[in-house]
Amino acid sequence: MEPTKTLLALRGIPGSGKTSLAKAISITNGAPIFSIDSYFENETGEYNFDYQKNHLAYKECESKTKEALELGVPFVIVDNTFTLKWELEPYIRLANEFEYLFFVVTVENRHGGKNIHQISEEQIEKMKAKYRVVL
């Protein structure tokens, strides 16, 4: 079987376990993980979200993903909420442009994970209402 390049998008609401799953997968294959959350972390891993910089975080995540695909990294993970279709579209385009298989995995919070990203319960409920799964 011929090896293929893969771009994996992990999606789910805050606290669902996307980052934990991304890290578990990365440990097995060394895949880089790109996330909007990374933009808001300092050197010690503290998370400080700033909504006014969210657009910059989206651009940085997309840019780092593109760099990895340009280099031909065989397996790349993107870990974001991806609650809306438009959030996935740049990654679909990148996968097509660089001839990567593109998989979307929805992470469900069946383990009782907690949101650690300063997102209000009201905002999470709004995310859930907009969330669509394509089967």
C-alpha atoms as one frame of an Amber mdcrd trajectory, in Angstrom:
protein
   0.000   0.000   0.000   1.364   3.389  -1.004   1.825   5.844   1.882  -0.433
   8.877   1.751  -0.286  12.312   3.275  -3.056  13.065   5.729  -4.536  16.225
   7.207  -6.706  15.456  10.227  -9.134  18.048  11.579 -10.323  17.383  15.116
 -13.485  19.286  15.940 -15.737  19.629  18.955 -16.914  22.054  21.583 -14.519
  23.381  24.247 -13.808  20.699  26.820 -14.590  17.791  24.487 -11.007  16.504
  24.515  -9.733  17.595  21.096  -6.331  18.643  22.393  -5.923  15.488  24.485
  -6.765  13.323  21.472  -4.455  15.340  19.212  -1.578  14.837  21.671  -2.288
  11.107  21.946  -2.213  10.721  18.159   0.892  12.884  17.841   2.774  10.733
  20.349   2.293   7.729  18.062   3.442   9.362  14.838   5.162  12.683  15.621
   2.533  14.701  13.783   2.582  18.446  14.389  -0.535  19.893  16.000  -1.853
  23.297  14.977  -4.565  25.022  16.961  -6.131  28.428  17.364  -5.654  27.953
  21.113  -1.866  27.927  20.665  -1.981  31.587  19.677  -3.326  32.487  23.120
  -0.814  30.448  25.140   2.330  32.005  26.559   5.712  30.292  26.952   4.623
  28.558  30.171   1.378  27.240  28.651  -0.964  29.727  30.330  -4.058  30.418
  28.228  -5.271  34.021  27.888  -8.000  34.382  25.286  -8.522  37.761  23.640
 -11.562  37.808  21.355 -10.234  40.871  19.517  -7.255  38.802  18.335  -9.269
  35.761  17.310  -8.946  36.565  13.599  -5.146  36.594  14.015  -5.272  33.198
  15.695  -7.265  31.757  12.767  -4.758  33.155  10.271  -1.741  31.871  12.208
  -3.193  28.370  12.513  -3.976  28.255   8.809  -0.534  29.634   7.914   1.333
  27.085  10.053  -0.748  24.281   8.597   0.027  25.462   5.075   3.758  25.571
   5.852   3.669  21.964   7.068   1.780  20.823   3.966   4.192  22.696   1.690
   7.027  20.798   3.362   5.214  17.521   2.736   4.886  16.573   6.414   3.124
  13.195   6.113   0.560  13.603   8.900  -0.725  16.946  10.202  -3.331  17.586
  12.893  -5.491  20.691  13.258  -7.321  20.954  16.584 -10.092  23.591  16.619
 -13.782  23.812  17.414 -14.771  23.977  13.718 -18.387  24.568  14.720 -19.142
  26.395  11.468 -18.542  25.211   7.903 -16.466  28.247   6.935 -13.893  27.356
   9.608 -13.110  24.077   7.810 -13.045  25.468   4.273  -9.436  26.775   4.276
  -8.212  23.348   5.395 -10.240  21.575   2.728  -8.653  23.867   0.130  -5.158
  23.277   1.531  -5.627  19.504   1.545  -6.738  19.606  -2.091  -3.944  21.974
  -3.128  -1.196  19.835  -1.582  -2.844  16.468  -2.344  -3.539  15.379   1.223
  -6.297  13.095   2.343  -8.580  15.169   4.551 -10.399  13.652   7.502 -12.684
  15.377   9.983 -13.180  13.701  13.354 -15.781  15.021  15.767 -14.736  14.598
  19.385 -17.639  14.048  21.762 -17.470  14.908  25.436 -18.475  11.513  26.808
 -15.775  11.619  29.489 -17.114  14.715  31.281 -14.251  16.976  30.228 -14.274
  20.582  31.396 -13.794  23.727  29.345 -10.534  25.346  30.495 -10.532  28.182
  27.953 -12.582  30.884  29.642 -15.559  30.244  27.344 -18.876  30.928  29.074
 -21.509  28.211  29.353 -23.847  30.487  27.381 -21.318  30.685  24.522 -20.825
  26.907  24.564 -24.593  26.428  24.297 -24.619  28.760  21.265 -21.814  26.697
  19.706 -23.781  23.497  20.277 -26.850  25.006  18.588 -24.833  25.846  15.446
 -22.918  22.579  15.337 -23.606  20.434  12.272 -22.188  17.031  11.413 -21.915
  15.960   7.776 -22.389  12.242   7.324
